[in-house]
PDB file of C-alpha atoms in Angstrom:
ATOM      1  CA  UNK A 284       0.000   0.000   0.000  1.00 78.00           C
ATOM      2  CA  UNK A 285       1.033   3.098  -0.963  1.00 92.00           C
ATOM      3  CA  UNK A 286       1.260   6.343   1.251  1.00 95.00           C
ATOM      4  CA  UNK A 287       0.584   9.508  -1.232  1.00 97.00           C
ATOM      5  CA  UNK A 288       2.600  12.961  -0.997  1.00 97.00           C
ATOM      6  CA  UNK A 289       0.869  15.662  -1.262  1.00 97.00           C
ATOM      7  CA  UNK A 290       1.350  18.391  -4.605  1.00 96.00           C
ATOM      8  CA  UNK A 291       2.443  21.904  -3.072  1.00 94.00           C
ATOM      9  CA  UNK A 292       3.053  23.290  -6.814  1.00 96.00           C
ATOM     10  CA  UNK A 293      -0.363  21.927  -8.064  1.00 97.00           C
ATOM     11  CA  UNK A 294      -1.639  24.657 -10.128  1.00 97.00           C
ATOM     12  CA  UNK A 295       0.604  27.459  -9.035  1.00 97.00           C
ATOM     13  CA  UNK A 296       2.431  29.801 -11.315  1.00 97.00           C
ATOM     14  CA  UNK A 297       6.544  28.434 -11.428  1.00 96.00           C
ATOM     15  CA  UNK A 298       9.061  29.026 -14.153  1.00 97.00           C
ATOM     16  CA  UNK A 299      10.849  25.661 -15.670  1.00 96.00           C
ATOM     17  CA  UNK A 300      11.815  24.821 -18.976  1.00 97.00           C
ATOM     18  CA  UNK A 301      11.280  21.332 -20.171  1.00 97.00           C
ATOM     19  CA  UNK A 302      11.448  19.483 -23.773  1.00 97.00           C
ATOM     20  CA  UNK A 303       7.945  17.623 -23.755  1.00 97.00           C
ATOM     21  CA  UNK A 304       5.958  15.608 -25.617  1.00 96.00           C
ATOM     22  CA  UNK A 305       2.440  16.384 -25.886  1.00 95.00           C
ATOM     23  CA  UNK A 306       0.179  13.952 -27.351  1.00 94.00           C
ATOM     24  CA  UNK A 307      -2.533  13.924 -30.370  1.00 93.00           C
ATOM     25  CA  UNK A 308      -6.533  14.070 -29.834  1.00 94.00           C
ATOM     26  CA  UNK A 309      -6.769  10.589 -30.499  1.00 94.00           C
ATOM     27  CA  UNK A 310      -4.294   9.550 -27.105  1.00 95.00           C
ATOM     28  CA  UNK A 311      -5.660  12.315 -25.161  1.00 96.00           C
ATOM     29  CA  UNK A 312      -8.951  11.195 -25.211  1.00 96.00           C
ATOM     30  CA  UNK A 313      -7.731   7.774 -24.701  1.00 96.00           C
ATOM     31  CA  UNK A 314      -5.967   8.931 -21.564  1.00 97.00           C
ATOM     32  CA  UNK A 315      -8.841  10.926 -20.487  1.00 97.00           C
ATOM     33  CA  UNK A 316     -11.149   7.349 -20.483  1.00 96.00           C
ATOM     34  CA  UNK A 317      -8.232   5.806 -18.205  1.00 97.00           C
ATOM     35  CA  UNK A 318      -8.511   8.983 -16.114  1.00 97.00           C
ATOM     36  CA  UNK A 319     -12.100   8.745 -15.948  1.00 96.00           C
ATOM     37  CA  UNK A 320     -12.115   5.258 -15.318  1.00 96.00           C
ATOM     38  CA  UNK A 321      -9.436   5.547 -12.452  1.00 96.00           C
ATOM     39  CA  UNK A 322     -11.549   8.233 -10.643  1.00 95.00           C
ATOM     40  CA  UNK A 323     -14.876   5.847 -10.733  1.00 94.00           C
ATOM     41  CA  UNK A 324     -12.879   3.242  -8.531  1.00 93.00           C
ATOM     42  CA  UNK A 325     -10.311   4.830  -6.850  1.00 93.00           C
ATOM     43  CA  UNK A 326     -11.093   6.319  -3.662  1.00 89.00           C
ATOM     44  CA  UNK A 327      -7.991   8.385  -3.669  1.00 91.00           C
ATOM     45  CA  UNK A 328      -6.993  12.014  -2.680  1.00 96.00           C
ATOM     46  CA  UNK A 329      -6.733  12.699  -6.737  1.00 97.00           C
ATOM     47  CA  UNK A 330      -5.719  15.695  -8.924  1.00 98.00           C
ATOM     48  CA  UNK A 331      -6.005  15.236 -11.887  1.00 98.00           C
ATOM     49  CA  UNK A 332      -3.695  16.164 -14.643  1.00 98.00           C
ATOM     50  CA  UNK A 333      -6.545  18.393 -17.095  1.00 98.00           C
ATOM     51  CA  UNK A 334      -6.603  16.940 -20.727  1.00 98.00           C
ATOM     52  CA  UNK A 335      -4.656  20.016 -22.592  1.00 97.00           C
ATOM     53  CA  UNK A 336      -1.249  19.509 -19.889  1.00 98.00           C
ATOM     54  CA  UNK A 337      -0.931  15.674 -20.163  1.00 98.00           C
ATOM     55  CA  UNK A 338       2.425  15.262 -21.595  1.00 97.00           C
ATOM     56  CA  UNK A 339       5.457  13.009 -21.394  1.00 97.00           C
ATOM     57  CA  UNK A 340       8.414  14.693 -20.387  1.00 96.00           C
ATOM     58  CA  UNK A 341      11.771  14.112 -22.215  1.00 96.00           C
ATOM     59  CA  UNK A 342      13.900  16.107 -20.178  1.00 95.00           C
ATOM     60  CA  UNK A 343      13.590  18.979 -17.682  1.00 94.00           C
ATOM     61  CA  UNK A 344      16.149  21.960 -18.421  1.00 94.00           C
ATOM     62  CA  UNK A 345      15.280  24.061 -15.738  1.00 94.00           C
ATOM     63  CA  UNK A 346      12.913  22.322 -13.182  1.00 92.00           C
ATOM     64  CA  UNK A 347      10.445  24.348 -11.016  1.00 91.00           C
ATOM     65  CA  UNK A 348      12.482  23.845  -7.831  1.00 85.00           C
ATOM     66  CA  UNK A 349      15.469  24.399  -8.738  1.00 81.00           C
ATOM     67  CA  UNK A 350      18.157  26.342  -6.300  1.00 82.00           C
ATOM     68  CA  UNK A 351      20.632  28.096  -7.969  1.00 87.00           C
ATOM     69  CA  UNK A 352      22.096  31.865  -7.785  1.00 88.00           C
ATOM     70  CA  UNK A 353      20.309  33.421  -9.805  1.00 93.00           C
ATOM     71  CA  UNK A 354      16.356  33.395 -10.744  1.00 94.00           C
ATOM     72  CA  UNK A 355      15.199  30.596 -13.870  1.00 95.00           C
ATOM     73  CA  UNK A 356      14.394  33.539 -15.750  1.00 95.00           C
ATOM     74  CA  UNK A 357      18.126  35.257 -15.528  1.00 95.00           C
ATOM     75  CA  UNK A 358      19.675  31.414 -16.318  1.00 95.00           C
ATOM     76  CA  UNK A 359      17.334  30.831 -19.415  1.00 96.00           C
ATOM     77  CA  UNK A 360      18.393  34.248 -20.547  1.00 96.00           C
ATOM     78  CA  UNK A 361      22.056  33.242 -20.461  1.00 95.00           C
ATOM     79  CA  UNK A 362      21.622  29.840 -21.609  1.00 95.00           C
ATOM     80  CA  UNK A 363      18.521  29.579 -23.432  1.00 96.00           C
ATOM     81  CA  UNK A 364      19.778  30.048 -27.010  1.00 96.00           C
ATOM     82  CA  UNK A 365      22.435  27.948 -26.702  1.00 96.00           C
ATOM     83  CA  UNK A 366      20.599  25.240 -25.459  1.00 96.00           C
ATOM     84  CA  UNK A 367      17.455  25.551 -27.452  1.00 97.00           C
ATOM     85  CA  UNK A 368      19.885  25.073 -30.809  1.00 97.00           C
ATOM     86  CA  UNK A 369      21.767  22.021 -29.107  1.00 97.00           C
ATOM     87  CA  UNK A 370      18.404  20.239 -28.181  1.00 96.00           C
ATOM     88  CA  UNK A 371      16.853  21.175 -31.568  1.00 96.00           C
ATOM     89  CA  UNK A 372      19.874  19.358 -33.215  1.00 96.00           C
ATOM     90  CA  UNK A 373      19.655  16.372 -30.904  1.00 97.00           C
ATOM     91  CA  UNK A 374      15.659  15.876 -31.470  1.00 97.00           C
ATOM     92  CA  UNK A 375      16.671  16.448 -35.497  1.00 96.00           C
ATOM     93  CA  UNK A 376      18.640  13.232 -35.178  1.00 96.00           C
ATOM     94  CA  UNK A 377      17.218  11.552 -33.511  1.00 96.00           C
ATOM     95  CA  UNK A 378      14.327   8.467 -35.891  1.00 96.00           C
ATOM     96  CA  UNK A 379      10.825   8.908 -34.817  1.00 95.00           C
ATOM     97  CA  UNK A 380       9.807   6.976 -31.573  1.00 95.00           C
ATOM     98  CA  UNK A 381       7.555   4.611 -31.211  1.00 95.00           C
ATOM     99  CA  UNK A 382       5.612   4.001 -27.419  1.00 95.00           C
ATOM    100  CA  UNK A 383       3.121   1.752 -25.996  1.00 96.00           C
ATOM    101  CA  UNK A 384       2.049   2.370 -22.859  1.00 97.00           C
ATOM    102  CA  UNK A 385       1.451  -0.758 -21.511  1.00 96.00           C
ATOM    103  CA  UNK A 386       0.644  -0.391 -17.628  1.00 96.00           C
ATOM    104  CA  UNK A 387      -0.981   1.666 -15.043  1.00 96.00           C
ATOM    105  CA  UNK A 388       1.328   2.112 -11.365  1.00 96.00           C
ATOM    106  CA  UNK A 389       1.859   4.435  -8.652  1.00 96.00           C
ATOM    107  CA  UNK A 390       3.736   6.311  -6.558  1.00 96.00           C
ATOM    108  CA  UNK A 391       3.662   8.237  -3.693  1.00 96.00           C
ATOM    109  CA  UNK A 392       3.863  11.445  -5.851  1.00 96.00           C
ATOM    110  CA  UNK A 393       1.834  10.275  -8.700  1.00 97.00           C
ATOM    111  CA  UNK A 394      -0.502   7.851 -10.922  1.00 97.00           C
ATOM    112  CA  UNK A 395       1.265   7.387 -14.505  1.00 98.00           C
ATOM    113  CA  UNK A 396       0.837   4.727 -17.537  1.00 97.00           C
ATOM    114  CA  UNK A 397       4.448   3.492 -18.199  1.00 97.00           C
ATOM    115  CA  UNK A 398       5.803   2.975 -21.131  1.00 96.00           C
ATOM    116  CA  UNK A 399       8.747   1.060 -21.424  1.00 94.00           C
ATOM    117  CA  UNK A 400      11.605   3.478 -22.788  1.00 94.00           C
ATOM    118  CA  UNK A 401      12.842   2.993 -26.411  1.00 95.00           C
ATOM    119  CA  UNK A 402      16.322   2.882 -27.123  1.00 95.00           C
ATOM    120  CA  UNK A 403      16.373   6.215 -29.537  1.00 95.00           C
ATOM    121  CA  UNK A 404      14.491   8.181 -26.304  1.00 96.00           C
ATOM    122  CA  UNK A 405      17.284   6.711 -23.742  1.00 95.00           C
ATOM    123  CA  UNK A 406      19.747   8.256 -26.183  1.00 96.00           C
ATOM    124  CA  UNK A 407      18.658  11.402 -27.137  1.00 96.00           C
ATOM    125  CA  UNK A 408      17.984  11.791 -22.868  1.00 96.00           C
ATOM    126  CA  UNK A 409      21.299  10.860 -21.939  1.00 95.00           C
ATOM    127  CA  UNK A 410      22.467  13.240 -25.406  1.00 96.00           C
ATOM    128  CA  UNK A 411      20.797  16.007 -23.435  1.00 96.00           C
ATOM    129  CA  UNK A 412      22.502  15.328 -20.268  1.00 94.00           C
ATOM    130  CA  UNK A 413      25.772  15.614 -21.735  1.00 94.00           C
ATOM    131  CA  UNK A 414      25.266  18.768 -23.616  1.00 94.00           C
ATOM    132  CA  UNK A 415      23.335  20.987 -20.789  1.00 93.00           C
ATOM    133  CA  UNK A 416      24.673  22.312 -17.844  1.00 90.00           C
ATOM    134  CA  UNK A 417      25.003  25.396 -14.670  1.00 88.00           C
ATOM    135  CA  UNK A 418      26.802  25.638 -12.214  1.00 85.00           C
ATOM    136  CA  UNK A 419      26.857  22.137 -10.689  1.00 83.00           C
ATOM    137  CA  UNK A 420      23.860  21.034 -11.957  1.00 84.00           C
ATOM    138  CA  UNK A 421      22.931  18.540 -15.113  1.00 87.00           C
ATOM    139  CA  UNK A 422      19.724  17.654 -16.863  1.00 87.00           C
ATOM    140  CA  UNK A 423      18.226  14.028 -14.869  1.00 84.00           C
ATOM    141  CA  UNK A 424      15.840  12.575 -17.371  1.00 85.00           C
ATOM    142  CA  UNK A 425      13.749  10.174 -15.940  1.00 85.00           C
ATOM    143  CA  UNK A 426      14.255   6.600 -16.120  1.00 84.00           C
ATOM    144  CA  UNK A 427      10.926   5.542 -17.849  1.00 90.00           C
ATOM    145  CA  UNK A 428       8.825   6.639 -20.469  1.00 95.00           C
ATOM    146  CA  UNK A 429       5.482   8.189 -18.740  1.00 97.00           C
ATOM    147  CA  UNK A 430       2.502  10.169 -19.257  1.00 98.00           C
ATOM    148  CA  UNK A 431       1.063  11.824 -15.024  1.00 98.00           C
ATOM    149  CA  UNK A 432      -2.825  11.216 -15.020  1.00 98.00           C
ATOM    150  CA  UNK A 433      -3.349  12.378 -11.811  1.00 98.00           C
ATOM    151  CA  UNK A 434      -0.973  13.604  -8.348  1.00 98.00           C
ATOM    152  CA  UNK A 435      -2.622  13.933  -4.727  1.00 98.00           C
ATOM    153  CA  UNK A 436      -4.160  16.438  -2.693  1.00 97.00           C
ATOM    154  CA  UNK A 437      -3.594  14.865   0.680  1.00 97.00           C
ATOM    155  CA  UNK A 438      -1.567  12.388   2.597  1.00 97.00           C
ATOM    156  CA  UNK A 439      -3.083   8.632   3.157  1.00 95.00           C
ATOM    157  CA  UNK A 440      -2.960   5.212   2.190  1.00 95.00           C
ATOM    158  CA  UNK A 441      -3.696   4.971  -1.583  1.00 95.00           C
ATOM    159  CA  UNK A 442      -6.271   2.101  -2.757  1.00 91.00           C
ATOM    160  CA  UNK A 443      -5.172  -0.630  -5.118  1.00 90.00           C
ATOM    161  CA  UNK A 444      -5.696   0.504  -8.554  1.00 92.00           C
ATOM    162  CA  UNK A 445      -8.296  -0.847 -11.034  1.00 89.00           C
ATOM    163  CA  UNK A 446      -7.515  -3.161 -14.021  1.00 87.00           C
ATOM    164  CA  UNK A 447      -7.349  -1.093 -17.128  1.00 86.00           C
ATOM    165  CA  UNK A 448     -10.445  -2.516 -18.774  1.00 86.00           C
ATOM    166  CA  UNK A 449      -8.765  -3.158 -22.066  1.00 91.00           C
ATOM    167  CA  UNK A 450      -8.070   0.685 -22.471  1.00 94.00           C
ATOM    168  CA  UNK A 451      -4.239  -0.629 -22.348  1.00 96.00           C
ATOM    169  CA  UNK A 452      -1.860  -0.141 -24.851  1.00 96.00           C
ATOM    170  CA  UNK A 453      -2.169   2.956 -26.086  1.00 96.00           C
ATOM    171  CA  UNK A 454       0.295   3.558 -29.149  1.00 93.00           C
ATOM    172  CA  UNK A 455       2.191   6.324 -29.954  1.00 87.00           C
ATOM    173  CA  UNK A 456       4.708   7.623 -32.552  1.00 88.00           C
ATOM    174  CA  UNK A 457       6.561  10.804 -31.136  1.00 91.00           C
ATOM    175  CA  UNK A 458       7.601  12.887 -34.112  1.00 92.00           C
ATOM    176  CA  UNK A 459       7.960  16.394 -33.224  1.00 94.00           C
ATOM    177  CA  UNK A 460       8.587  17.295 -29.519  1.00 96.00           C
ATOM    178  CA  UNK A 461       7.766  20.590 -28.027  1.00 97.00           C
ATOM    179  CA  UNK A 462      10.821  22.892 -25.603  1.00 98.00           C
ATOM    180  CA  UNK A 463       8.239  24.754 -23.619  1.00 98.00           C
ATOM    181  CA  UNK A 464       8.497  27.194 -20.500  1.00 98.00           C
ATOM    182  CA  UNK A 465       6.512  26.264 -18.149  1.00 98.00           C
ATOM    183  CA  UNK A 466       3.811  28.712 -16.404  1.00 98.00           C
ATOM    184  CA  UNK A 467       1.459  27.302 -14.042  1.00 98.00           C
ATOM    185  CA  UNK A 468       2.270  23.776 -13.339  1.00 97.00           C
ATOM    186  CA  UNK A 469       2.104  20.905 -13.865  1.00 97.00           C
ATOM    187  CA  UNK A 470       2.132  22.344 -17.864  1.00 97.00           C
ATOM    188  CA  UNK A 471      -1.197  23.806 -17.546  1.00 97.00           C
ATOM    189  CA  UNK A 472       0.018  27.062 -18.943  1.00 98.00           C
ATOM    190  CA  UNK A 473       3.329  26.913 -21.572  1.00 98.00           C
ATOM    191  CA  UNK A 474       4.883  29.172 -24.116  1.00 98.00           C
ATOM    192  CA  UNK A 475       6.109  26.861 -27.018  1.00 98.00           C
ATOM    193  CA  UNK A 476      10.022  27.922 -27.901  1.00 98.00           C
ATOM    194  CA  UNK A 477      10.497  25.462 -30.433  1.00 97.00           C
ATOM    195  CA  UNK A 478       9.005  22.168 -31.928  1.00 97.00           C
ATOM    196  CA  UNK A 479      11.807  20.510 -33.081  1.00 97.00           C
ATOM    197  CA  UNK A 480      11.159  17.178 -35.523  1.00 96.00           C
ATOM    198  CA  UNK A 481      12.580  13.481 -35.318  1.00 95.00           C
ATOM    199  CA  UNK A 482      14.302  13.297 -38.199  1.00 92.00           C
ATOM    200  CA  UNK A 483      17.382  10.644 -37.798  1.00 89.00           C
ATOM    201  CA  UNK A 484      19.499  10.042 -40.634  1.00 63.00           C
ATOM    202  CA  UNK A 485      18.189  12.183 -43.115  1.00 54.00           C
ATOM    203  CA  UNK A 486      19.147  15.269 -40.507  1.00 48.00           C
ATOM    204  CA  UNK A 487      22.354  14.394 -41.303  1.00 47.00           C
TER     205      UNK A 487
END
């Protein structure tokens, strides 16, 4: 059984820059059914994620918390370009990706459909790690490939999870990705800086 953490950021205005993916009609409102299935049997401390912000992220630039010496804003300004034209070249060779989300879990900070994490997205992650930096800090993609349906408003035991009713897979072929700053988390308000295409060899 799972003990949920509770959201402090959910829906409050935050600065963070993050290269997402942010699905098509079709997989939102298959996403949305999971959501709305989740919520009928679940009787869980949910918040959840609103249709237009559910996104998988690829890699956080600039996260929401992050403590450094000077505001995101002031760091973006000094870095931004640079890094928007070395992620742009990465997602530009990088093949299109293909993802199947396969399974519902949790954790104590959210409920997510899992994916598991094509080779081409493990590279072009770890690409980004390499290439971005301040101060001390890198770029710590996550480990899986994973869309948030919903985070928690309080802290208590979280219920076991329902069966996904045949709504799992859900397929999905990543060829553009979005570098967005981030406004009012989690995503629900963005400014798009670039949409960048999967290209692989033939962005060579």
């Amino acid at each position: 059984m799972i003990r949920t953490k509770v959201d402090l950021l959910w829906f409050k205005r935050c600065c963070a820059f993050h290269l997402q993916l942010f699905p098509d009609s079709e997989t939102v409102s298959r996403l949305c059914a999971l959501q709305d299935r989740i919520e009928r049997e679940c009787n869980g401390p949910l918040l959840r994620v609103p249709a237009t912000s559910l996104h998988m992220t690829v890699a956080t630039l600039i996260s929401a918390g992050a403590q450094f010496s000077m505001p995101n804003d002031e760091i973006w300004k000094l870095n931004g370009e640079s890094w928007k034209q070395t992620v742009e070249r990465l997602v530009k060779q990088t093949p299109p990706i293909d993802l199947s989300f396969q399974e519902v879990q949790a954790s104590e900070a959210a409920i997510f459909v899992k994916a598991p994490e094509p080779p081409e997205l493990q590279r072009l992650r770890s690409a980004i790690s390499d290439a971005v930096w301040f101060e001390d800090w890198r770029p710590k993609p996550p480990r899986i490939a994973h869309i948030t349906l919903f985070r928690f408003s309080a802290e208590e035991q979280l219920p076991a999870l329902p069966g996904d009713a045949g709504l799992l897979p859900i397929e999905g072929n990543v060829n553009a990705i979005q570098l967005v700053k981030e406004k009012i988390y989690p995503s629900v308000e963005v400014d798009v800086l670039g949409q960048p295409s999967c290209l692989g060899a033939s962005a060579s």
